[in-house]
């Protein structure tokens, strides 16, 4: 789920609120009871939608943080591995061994 989905939900909730408000005003129900019931129903629906959207945003935020942490941990492991590869190659060559350079762990031109 992305920001567009969450934003779309908010837009739908607001459009529902406006539409219901316009209908209440245009129909001019004779009874205050009908207006009160319509307002209560609208507030209940809006509150439920808002609560659901807030929960979705919180889940997205937590997942994004988890993915960033995992990516940073992987970058640290790769950096450590590159350093270790270089040490192993240098040690083997200093002992008279012939070994090619280790393959890159990053695409060419990045590191």
mmCIF file of C-alpha atoms in Angstrom:
data_model
loop_
_atom_site.group_PDB
_atom_site.id
_atom_site.type_symbol
_atom_site.label_atom_id
_atom_site.label_comp_id
_atom_site.label_asym_id
_atom_site.label_seq_id
_atom_site.Cartn_x
_atom_site.Cartn_y
_atom_site.Cartn_z
ATOM 1 C CA UNK A 1 0.000 0.000 0.000
ATOM 2 C CA UNK A 2 1.362 3.421 -0.786
ATOM 3 C CA UNK A 3 0.686 7.048 0.025
ATOM 4 C CA UNK A 4 -1.721 7.317 -2.929
ATOM 5 C CA UNK A 5 -3.911 4.589 -1.450
ATOM 6 C CA UNK A 6 -4.001 6.246 1.947
ATOM 7 C CA UNK A 7 -4.563 9.665 0.365
ATOM 8 C CA UNK A 8 -7.329 8.216 -1.792
ATOM 9 C CA UNK A 9 -9.026 6.844 1.310
ATOM 10 C CA UNK A 10 -8.893 10.246 2.947
ATOM 11 C CA UNK A 11 -10.335 11.868 -0.188
ATOM 12 C CA UNK A 12 -13.160 9.325 -0.292
ATOM 13 C CA UNK A 13 -13.936 9.919 3.387
ATOM 14 C CA UNK A 14 -13.984 13.679 2.897
ATOM 15 C CA UNK A 15 -16.120 13.383 -0.249
ATOM 16 C CA UNK A 16 -18.571 11.189 1.681
ATOM 17 C CA UNK A 17 -18.707 13.753 4.447
ATOM 18 C CA UNK A 18 -19.365 16.617 2.030
ATOM 19 C CA UNK A 19 -21.951 14.655 0.044
ATOM 20 C CA UNK A 20 -23.814 13.655 3.175
ATOM 21 C CA UNK A 21 -23.697 17.242 4.402
ATOM 22 C CA UNK A 22 -25.110 18.552 1.125
ATOM 23 C CA UNK A 23 -27.880 15.952 1.179
ATOM 24 C CA UNK A 24 -28.811 16.824 4.742
ATOM 25 C CA UNK A 25 -29.029 20.523 3.873
ATOM 26 C CA UNK A 26 -30.891 20.023 0.552
ATOM 27 C CA UNK A 27 -33.455 17.565 1.814
ATOM 28 C CA UNK A 28 -34.257 19.673 4.876
ATOM 29 C CA UNK A 29 -35.822 16.870 6.889
ATOM 30 C CA UNK A 30 -38.763 17.935 8.948
ATOM 31 C CA UNK A 31 -37.506 16.292 12.036
ATOM 32 C CA UNK A 32 -34.449 17.209 14.061
ATOM 33 C CA UNK A 33 -34.280 13.553 14.980
ATOM 34 C CA UNK A 34 -33.600 12.586 11.348
ATOM 35 C CA UNK A 35 -30.816 15.184 11.113
ATOM 36 C CA UNK A 36 -29.292 13.986 14.356
ATOM 37 C CA UNK A 37 -29.401 10.358 13.201
ATOM 38 C CA UNK A 38 -27.844 11.262 9.843
ATOM 39 C CA UNK A 39 -25.105 13.247 11.554
ATOM 40 C CA UNK A 40 -24.413 10.429 13.999
ATOM 41 C CA UNK A 41 -24.211 7.881 11.183
ATOM 42 C CA UNK A 42 -21.889 10.129 9.218
ATOM 43 C CA UNK A 43 -19.625 10.726 12.202
ATOM 44 C CA UNK A 44 -19.509 7.009 12.951
ATOM 45 C CA UNK A 45 -18.530 6.171 9.357
ATOM 46 C CA UNK A 46 -15.950 8.956 9.233
ATOM 47 C CA UNK A 47 -14.446 7.943 12.571
ATOM 48 C CA UNK A 48 -14.197 4.308 11.476
ATOM 49 C CA UNK A 49 -12.519 5.299 8.194
ATOM 50 C CA UNK A 50 -10.099 7.621 9.950
ATOM 51 C CA UNK A 51 -9.198 4.958 12.498
ATOM 52 C CA UNK A 52 -8.624 2.385 9.764
ATOM 53 C CA UNK A 53 -6.450 4.781 7.757
ATOM 54 C CA UNK A 54 -4.407 5.708 10.833
ATOM 55 C CA UNK A 55 -3.759 2.012 11.449
ATOM 56 C CA UNK A 56 -2.653 1.499 7.852
ATOM 57 C CA UNK A 57 -0.315 4.484 8.030
ATOM 58 C CA UNK A 58 1.222 3.153 11.252
ATOM 59 C CA UNK A 59 1.798 -0.272 9.647
ATOM 60 C CA UNK A 60 3.381 1.338 6.572
ATOM 61 C CA UNK A 61 5.647 3.454 8.762
ATOM 62 C CA UNK A 62 6.785 0.408 10.766
ATOM 63 C CA UNK A 63 7.431 -1.636 7.604
ATOM 64 C CA UNK A 64 9.379 1.215 6.002
ATOM 65 C CA UNK A 65 11.566 1.532 9.091
ATOM 66 C CA UNK A 66 12.175 -2.227 9.139
ATOM 67 C CA UNK A 67 13.208 -2.208 5.472
ATOM 68 C CA UNK A 68 15.580 0.748 5.962
ATOM 69 C CA UNK A 69 17.227 -0.963 8.939
ATOM 70 C CA UNK A 70 17.627 -4.202 6.968
ATOM 71 C CA UNK A 71 19.134 -2.322 4.025
ATOM 72 C CA UNK A 72 21.639 -0.495 6.234
ATOM 73 C CA UNK A 73 22.626 -3.763 7.935
ATOM 74 C CA UNK A 74 23.184 -5.386 4.531
ATOM 75 C CA UNK A 75 25.309 -2.441 3.377
ATOM 76 C CA UNK A 76 27.486 -2.818 6.506
ATOM 77 C CA UNK A 77 27.913 -6.561 5.842
ATOM 78 C CA UNK A 78 28.921 -5.905 2.228
ATOM 79 C CA UNK A 79 31.431 -3.242 3.272
ATOM 80 C CA UNK A 80 32.971 -5.638 5.808
ATOM 81 C CA UNK A 81 33.098 -8.417 3.214
ATOM 82 C CA UNK A 82 34.852 -6.232 0.630
ATOM 83 C CA UNK A 83 37.521 -5.356 3.211
ATOM 84 C CA UNK A 84 37.922 -9.033 4.150
ATOM 85 C CA UNK A 85 38.136 -10.126 0.492
ATOM 86 C CA UNK A 86 40.932 -7.608 -0.093
ATOM 87 C CA UNK A 87 42.853 -8.884 2.967
ATOM 88 C CA UNK A 88 42.555 -12.517 1.846
ATOM 89 C CA UNK A 89 43.716 -11.718 -1.690
ATOM 90 C CA UNK A 90 46.661 -9.659 -0.402
ATOM 91 C CA UNK A 91 47.651 -12.406 2.055
ATOM 92 C CA UNK A 92 47.524 -15.131 -0.609
ATOM 93 C CA UNK A 93 49.586 -13.030 -3.003
ATOM 94 C CA UNK A 94 52.156 -12.219 -0.289
ATOM 95 C CA UNK A 95 52.553 -15.970 0.264
ATOM 96 C CA UNK A 96 53.276 -16.473 -3.426
ATOM 97 C CA UNK A 97 49.812 -17.531 -4.510
ATOM 98 C CA UNK A 98 48.228 -16.418 -7.732
ATOM 99 C CA UNK A 99 44.660 -15.301 -7.375
ATOM 100 C CA UNK A 100 42.526 -12.876 -9.290
ATOM 101 C CA UNK A 101 40.806 -9.948 -7.658
ATOM 102 C CA UNK A 102 37.529 -10.843 -5.938
ATOM 103 C CA UNK A 103 34.376 -10.156 -7.907
ATOM 104 C CA UNK A 104 32.678 -6.864 -7.103
ATOM 105 C CA UNK A 105 29.811 -6.907 -4.623
ATOM 106 C CA UNK A 106 28.455 -3.643 -6.007
ATOM 107 C CA UNK A 107 27.560 -2.804 -9.599
ATOM 108 C CA UNK A 108 30.374 -1.134 -11.529
ATOM 109 C CA UNK A 109 30.810 2.524 -10.653
ATOM 110 C CA UNK A 110 29.158 2.304 -7.214
ATOM 111 C CA UNK A 111 30.360 1.357 -3.786
#
